[in-house]
Coordinates of C-alpha atoms and ligand atoms in Angstrom, one line a residue:
M1 CA -2.1 14.8 -7.3
E2 CA 0.6 15.8 -4.8
V3 CA 4.2 14.7 -5.1
I4 CA 6.4 15.0 -2.0
I5 CA 10.1 14.4 -2.5
S6 CA 12.3 13.6 0.5
N7 CA 16.1 13.4 0.6
T8 CA 16.1 9.9 2.2
Y9 CA 14.0 6.8 2.7
E10 CA 13.8 7.7 6.5
E11 CA 12.4 11.1 5.7
L12 CA 9.8 9.9 3.3
S13 CA 8.7 7.2 5.8
K14 CA 8.3 9.9 8.5
A15 CA 6.4 12.2 6.2
A16 CA 4.0 9.3 5.3
A17 CA 3.7 8.4 9.0
A18 CA 2.8 12.0 9.8
M19 CA -0.1 11.7 7.3
V20 CA -1.3 8.5 8.8
A21 CA -1.2 10.1 12.3
K22 CA -3.0 13.2 11.0
T23 CA -5.8 10.9 9.7
L24 CA -6.0 9.0 13.1
N25 CA -6.0 12.2 15.1
A26 CA -8.8 13.6 13.0
K27 CA -10.8 10.3 13.1
P28 CA -9.7 7.9 15.8
N29 CA -11.9 5.1 14.3
A30 CA -10.5 5.6 10.8
V31 CA -10.3 2.7 8.4
L32 CA -6.8 2.2 7.0
G33 CA -5.9 0.3 3.8
L34 CA -2.5 -1.3 4.3
A35 CA 0.2 -2.6 2.0
T36 CA 3.1 -5.0 2.3
G37 CA 6.5 -5.1 0.5
S38 CA 9.7 -3.6 1.8
T39 CA 8.8 0.0 1.1
P40 CA 6.2 0.6 3.9
L41 CA 8.5 -0.9 6.5
G42 CA 9.9 2.5 7.5
L43 CA 6.4 3.9 7.7
Y44 CA 5.3 1.0 10.0
K45 CA 8.5 1.4 12.1
E46 CA 7.7 5.1 12.6
L47 CA 4.0 4.4 13.5
I48 CA 5.2 1.9 16.1
R49 CA 7.5 4.6 17.5
M50 CA 4.7 7.1 17.5
H51 CA 2.5 4.7 19.3
K52 CA 5.1 3.8 22.0
E53 CA 6.5 7.3 22.5
E54 CA 3.7 9.7 21.6
G55 CA 0.6 7.6 22.4
L56 CA -0.7 7.3 18.8
D57 CA -3.8 5.3 19.4
F58 CA -5.0 2.4 17.2
S59 CA -7.6 1.0 19.6
H60 CA -10.5 2.1 17.4
V61 CA -8.8 1.7 14.0
T62 CA -9.8 -0.9 11.5
T63 CA -7.5 -2.1 8.7
F64 CA -7.9 -3.9 5.4
N65 CA -4.8 -5.2 3.6
L66 CA -4.6 -5.0 -0.1
D67 CA -3.6 -8.5 -0.9
E68 CA -2.5 -12.0 0.2
Y69 CA -0.8 -14.9 -1.5
V70 CA -3.2 -17.8 -2.2
G71 CA -2.2 -21.0 -0.4
L72 CA 0.0 -19.6 2.4
K73 CA -1.3 -20.2 5.9
P74 CA -1.3 -17.1 8.2
N75 CA 1.7 -18.6 10.1
H76 CA 3.8 -19.0 6.9
P77 CA 6.7 -16.5 7.3
Q78 CA 6.1 -15.1 3.8
S79 CA 2.3 -14.7 4.2
Y80 CA 1.2 -11.1 4.3
R81 CA -0.7 -11.8 7.5
Y82 CA 2.6 -12.9 9.1
F83 CA 4.3 -9.8 7.7
M84 CA 1.7 -7.5 9.2
Q85 CA 1.8 -9.1 12.6
E86 CA 5.6 -8.9 12.7
N87 CA 6.0 -5.5 11.3
L88 CA 3.0 -3.6 12.7
F89 CA 0.1 -5.3 14.5
D90 CA 2.0 -7.0 17.2
H91 CA 3.6 -3.7 18.3
I92 CA 0.5 -1.4 18.5
N93 CA -2.8 -1.4 20.4
I94 CA -4.9 -2.5 17.5
A95 CA -7.7 -5.0 18.2
P96 CA -6.9 -8.3 16.3
Q97 CA -10.5 -8.6 15.1
N98 CA -10.2 -5.2 13.4
T99 CA -7.4 -6.3 11.2
H100 CA -8.4 -7.9 7.9
L101 CA -6.5 -9.5 5.1
P102 CA -7.8 -11.5 2.2
S103 CA -8.1 -15.2 3.1
A104 CA -5.4 -17.2 1.5
T105 CA -7.0 -20.5 2.3
T106 CA -10.6 -20.0 1.3
D107 CA -12.2 -22.6 -1.0
D108 CA -14.6 -20.2 -2.5
H109 CA -12.6 -17.2 -3.9
E110 CA -15.6 -15.5 -5.5
M111 CA -17.7 -15.5 -2.3
F112 CA -14.7 -14.5 -0.2
C113 CA -13.8 -11.6 -2.5
E114 CA -17.4 -10.3 -2.5
S115 CA -17.5 -10.5 1.3
Y116 CA -14.2 -8.6 1.6
E117 CA -15.7 -5.8 -0.5
R118 CA -18.8 -5.8 1.6
M119 CA -16.9 -5.7 4.8
I120 CA -15.0 -2.6 3.6
D121 CA -18.3 -0.9 2.7
E122 CA -19.9 -1.8 6.0
C123 CA -17.0 -0.2 7.8
G124 CA -17.7 3.0 5.9
G125 CA -15.0 2.6 3.2
I126 CA -11.3 3.2 3.5
D127 CA -10.2 6.6 4.8
L128 CA -6.5 6.3 3.9
Q129 CA -5.0 3.7 1.6
V130 CA -1.3 3.0 1.8
L131 CA 0.3 1.7 -1.4
G132 CA 3.7 0.7 -2.7
I133 CA 4.4 0.1 -6.4
G134 CA 5.7 -3.0 -8.2
S135 CA 8.4 -2.8 -10.8
D136 CA 5.8 -3.2 -13.5
G137 CA 3.6 -0.4 -12.0
H138 CA 1.2 -2.6 -10.1
I139 CA -0.6 -1.5 -7.0
G140 CA -1.8 -4.3 -4.7
F141 CA -1.3 -7.2 -7.1
N142 CA -3.1 -5.5 -10.0
E143 CA -0.8 -6.5 -12.7
P144 CA -0.6 -4.8 -16.1
T145 CA -3.8 -5.1 -18.1
S146 CA -5.9 -5.4 -15.0
S147 CA -9.2 -3.6 -15.5
L148 CA -9.1 -0.1 -14.1
S149 CA -12.5 -0.8 -12.6
S150 CA -11.6 -4.2 -11.1
R151 CA -12.7 -5.3 -7.6
T152 CA -11.3 -7.7 -5.1
R153 CA -10.5 -11.0 -7.0
I154 CA -8.0 -13.7 -7.5
K155 CA -5.2 -12.7 -9.8
T156 CA -2.4 -14.6 -11.6
L157 CA 1.0 -12.9 -10.9
T158 CA 3.4 -12.1 -13.7
R159 CA 6.7 -13.9 -14.0
Q160 CA 8.4 -10.6 -13.2
T161 CA 6.5 -10.1 -9.9
I162 CA 7.2 -13.7 -8.9
K163 CA 10.9 -13.1 -9.6
D164 CA 10.9 -9.8 -7.7
N165 CA 9.2 -11.3 -4.7
S166 CA 11.3 -14.5 -4.7
R167 CA 13.9 -12.6 -2.6
F168 CA 11.7 -13.0 0.4
F169 CA 11.3 -16.8 0.0
E170 CA 13.8 -19.5 1.0
A171 CA 15.9 -21.0 -1.8
G172 CA 13.9 -23.7 -3.5
E173 CA 10.6 -22.4 -2.1
N174 CA 8.2 -21.4 -4.8
V175 CA 6.5 -18.0 -4.7
P176 CA 2.8 -18.6 -5.1
T177 CA 1.4 -18.0 -8.6
Y178 CA -1.9 -16.5 -7.4
A179 CA -2.9 -13.8 -5.0
I180 CA -6.2 -12.3 -3.9
T181 CA -6.0 -8.5 -4.3
M182 CA -8.3 -5.5 -3.9
G183 CA -9.1 -4.3 -7.4
V184 CA -8.0 -1.0 -8.9
G185 CA -11.6 0.2 -8.6
T186 CA -11.6 -0.8 -4.9
I187 CA -8.4 1.3 -4.3
L188 CA -9.8 4.3 -6.2
E189 CA -12.7 4.4 -3.8
A190 CA -10.4 5.1 -0.8
K191 CA -11.0 8.7 0.4
K192 CA -7.2 9.4 0.3
V193 CA -4.4 7.4 -1.2
I194 CA -0.7 7.6 -0.4
L195 CA 1.9 5.8 -2.6
L196 CA 5.4 5.3 -1.3
A197 CA 8.4 4.6 -3.5
S198 CA 12.1 4.6 -2.8
G199 CA 15.3 3.9 -4.7
E200 CA 16.5 4.2 -8.3
G201 CA 14.9 0.9 -9.2
K202 CA 11.5 2.5 -9.0
A203 CA 12.4 5.8 -10.9
S204 CA 11.1 4.7 -14.3
V205 CA 7.9 3.2 -13.1
I206 CA 7.2 6.3 -10.9
A207 CA 7.7 8.6 -13.9
D208 CA 5.3 6.4 -16.0
A209 CA 2.7 6.4 -13.2
I210 CA 2.8 10.2 -12.5
E211 CA 3.6 11.7 -15.9
G212 CA 2.7 8.9 -18.4
P213 CA -0.7 8.2 -19.8
V214 CA -3.4 6.6 -17.6
T215 CA -3.1 3.0 -18.7
S216 CA -3.8 -0.5 -17.4
M217 CA -0.2 -1.3 -18.4
C218 CA 0.8 0.6 -15.3
T219 CA -2.1 0.3 -12.9
A220 CA -0.7 3.0 -10.5
S221 CA -1.3 5.6 -13.3
V222 CA -5.0 5.4 -12.4
L223 CA -4.2 7.5 -9.4
Q224 CA -4.2 10.5 -11.8
F225 CA -8.0 10.2 -11.5
H226 CA -8.0 10.2 -7.7
E227 CA -8.9 13.4 -6.1
R228 CA -6.6 13.1 -3.1
A229 CA -3.5 11.0 -4.1
I230 CA -0.1 11.8 -2.6
Y231 CA 3.2 10.3 -3.7
Y232 CA 5.9 10.1 -1.1
L233 CA 9.2 9.6 -2.9
D234 CA 12.9 9.8 -2.1
T235 CA 15.2 11.7 -4.5
A236 CA 16.3 8.4 -6.2
A237 CA 12.7 7.3 -6.9
A238 CA 12.0 10.9 -8.2
S239 CA 15.1 11.1 -10.4
K240 CA 13.3 10.4 -13.7
L241 CA 10.4 12.9 -13.2
K242 CA 10.4 15.6 -15.9
M243 CA 8.3 17.8 -13.6
R244 CA 10.5 17.3 -10.5
D245 CA 11.5 21.0 -10.2
Y246 CA 7.8 21.9 -10.3
F247 CA 6.9 19.4 -7.6
E248 CA 9.7 20.8 -5.4
W249 CA 8.6 24.3 -6.2
I250 CA 5.0 23.5 -5.1
Q251 CA 6.2 22.0 -1.8
A252 CA 8.4 25.1 -1.1
N253 CA 5.5 27.4 -1.8
L254 CA 2.4 25.8 -0.4
P255 CA -0.4 28.3 -0.1
S256 CA -0.8 27.1 3.5
G257 CA 2.9 27.4 4.3
P258 CA 5.5 24.5 4.3
A259 CA 4.1 21.1 5.1
Ligands
GLP301 C1 4.2 -6.7 -3.9 C2 2.9 -6.1 -3.2 C3 2.8 -4.7 -3.5 C4 4.1 -3.9 -3.3 C5 5.1 -4.5 -4.2 C6 6.4 -3.7 -4.2 O1 4.0 -7.0 -5.2 N1 1.8 -6.8 -3.5 O2 1.7 -4.1 -2.7 O3 3.9 -2.5 -3.6 O4 5.3 -5.8 -3.8 O5 7.2 -4.2 -3.1 P1 8.5 -3.4 -2.6 O6 8.1 -2.3 -1.8 O7 9.3 -4.5 -1.8 O8 9.3 -3.0 -3.8

């Protein structure tokens, strides 16, 4: 596991965007796993800038999003499809048919979830998975006690997640109780995983995920088993890491020279 600590949110967003760009430059038809939430917004903004100013090409890229709320139509402003269109897809040259999110309106969840997994496989698997982290340590919507081998499925959100995410909804509008999410096992199969976290509010859960035991109580901790997982943190999110000095020492002394 690699931990890269930046001074600011902007810097961490740029560092993560550079990793996405590196992946696309090495493999123009890469398959990206994408996340929503407020944390990846800076990354998406930087990717849009790189596309517009530096010609970063998405024309052969395929994407699979981690999750979607059950019941929200794609044009609902809080649906993750809407979020992705607004914050990334509408501003880059990605083919609409290459962008995939779990269906929020399917009647047959089980069949849909199986087909989502199959589609990922048929595209050759995810080359680079982008993750944020929930305040309870969830990745995607894999809430505490999710099986660490779980696959794409419907999941009941915790009260805390519903409360955390209510800030995006209009007053009086209910946050959905269910989501379809890639499983922890699905995420672990991505060839490379990057997890972004910013702000003091994430410091405890980041320390748990990186330095705590691997446990389904903090599903992000499973990344300790991943061969190529990179955390992009700002100093606030890194503030409770016991090994912070060591992580900074590693970055200052990379065998290949500074990143
Ligand atoms: C939601 C998403 C997660 C995301 C999390 C944190 O629960 N399903 O993928 O990581 O929110 O969001 P934020 O980045 O806004 O803290």
